[in-house]
C-alpha atoms as one frame of an Amber mdcrd trajectory, in Angstrom:
protein
  -0.270   6.206  22.692  -1.675   4.571  19.566  -2.188   6.643  16.470  -5.363
   6.245  14.563  -5.324   5.740  10.776  -6.513   9.243  10.190  -3.254  10.579
  11.654  -1.278   9.108   8.712  -0.866  11.283   5.649  -0.332   8.934   2.708
   1.319  10.350  -0.407   1.415   8.585  -3.734   4.564   9.339  -5.773   4.386
   8.065  -9.327   6.944   7.942 -12.128   6.622   6.538 -15.647   6.895   2.866
 -14.608   7.395   2.795 -10.847   5.789   4.482  -7.872   5.221   4.244  -4.184
   2.870   5.086  -1.390   4.696   6.682   1.468   3.941   7.814   5.053   6.515
  10.136   6.613   6.556   9.015  10.219   9.382  11.089  11.735  12.499  12.857
  10.434  14.410  10.242   8.475  11.717   7.521   9.029   9.096   6.611   6.479
   6.949   3.624   5.619   6.548   2.775   1.943   4.850   0.391  -0.409   6.426
   0.248  -3.864   4.902  -0.863  -7.128   5.539  -1.171 -10.866   2.938  -0.246
 -13.476   2.962  -0.062 -17.255   0.177   1.458 -19.324  -3.242   0.095 -18.496
  -1.733  -3.034 -16.878  -2.151  -3.923 -13.249  -0.323  -2.232 -10.363   2.264
  -4.802  -9.277   2.922  -4.194  -5.575   6.429  -5.535  -4.906   7.507  -4.248
  -1.509   6.179  -2.930   1.767   8.416  -1.614   4.470   7.854  -0.064   7.886
  10.756   0.987  10.188  11.034  -1.488  13.120  10.286   1.251  15.677   6.857
   1.738  14.010   5.857  -1.831  13.399   2.662  -3.288  14.847   0.577  -0.104
  14.369  -1.234  -1.106  11.189   0.791   1.303   9.084   1.496  -1.136   6.310
  -2.151  -2.033   6.079  -3.003   1.640   5.652  -0.652   1.725   2.617  -2.427
  -1.285   1.137  -5.824   0.269   1.782  -4.740   3.426  -0.033  -3.875   1.385
  -3.083  -7.218  -0.459  -2.887  -9.053   2.887  -2.765  -7.099   4.173  -5.753
  -7.725   0.963  -7.724 -11.488   1.258  -7.075 -11.572   4.957  -7.934  -9.345
   4.738 -11.023 -10.410   1.338 -12.324  -7.149  -0.579 -12.310  -6.240  -4.014
 -11.043  -3.590  -5.039  -8.502  -1.100  -7.904  -8.671   0.355  -8.477  -5.227
   3.924  -9.840  -5.232   5.055  -8.577  -1.859   4.367 -11.346   0.696   2.662
  -8.933   3.101   0.222  -7.691   0.473  -0.528 -11.301  -0.694  -1.493 -12.181
   2.920  -3.675  -9.045   3.140  -5.560 -10.040  -0.031  -6.144 -13.464   1.486
  -7.505 -11.821   4.678  -9.788  -9.467   2.731 -11.740 -11.492   0.163 -13.785
  -8.374  -0.638 -10.763  -7.165  -2.533 -10.573 -10.187  -4.896 -12.371  -8.296
  -7.635  -9.298  -6.093  -7.880  -6.832  -8.959  -8.518  -5.302  -8.740 -11.940
């Protein structure tokens, strides 16, 4: 059975300089995308991880899309450092206006 993206509850946890988007998949299993941010500077996405048992379901892309939605709504830029996120920005040229 394939889960649709609406089944994923994405939470954004933010501290003073670091934060993450997380999806709790099962007890003890979560997918996350971490970032650094300072003041009005860009969100620097530095890591995306999905447990091997949950790979191939588009979960990491949902984390990226959550950051894209927040960037559009809150008016900040994104600097992808994580290789996965860099590739997703290349695949989605409509996000290029958010690069910073």
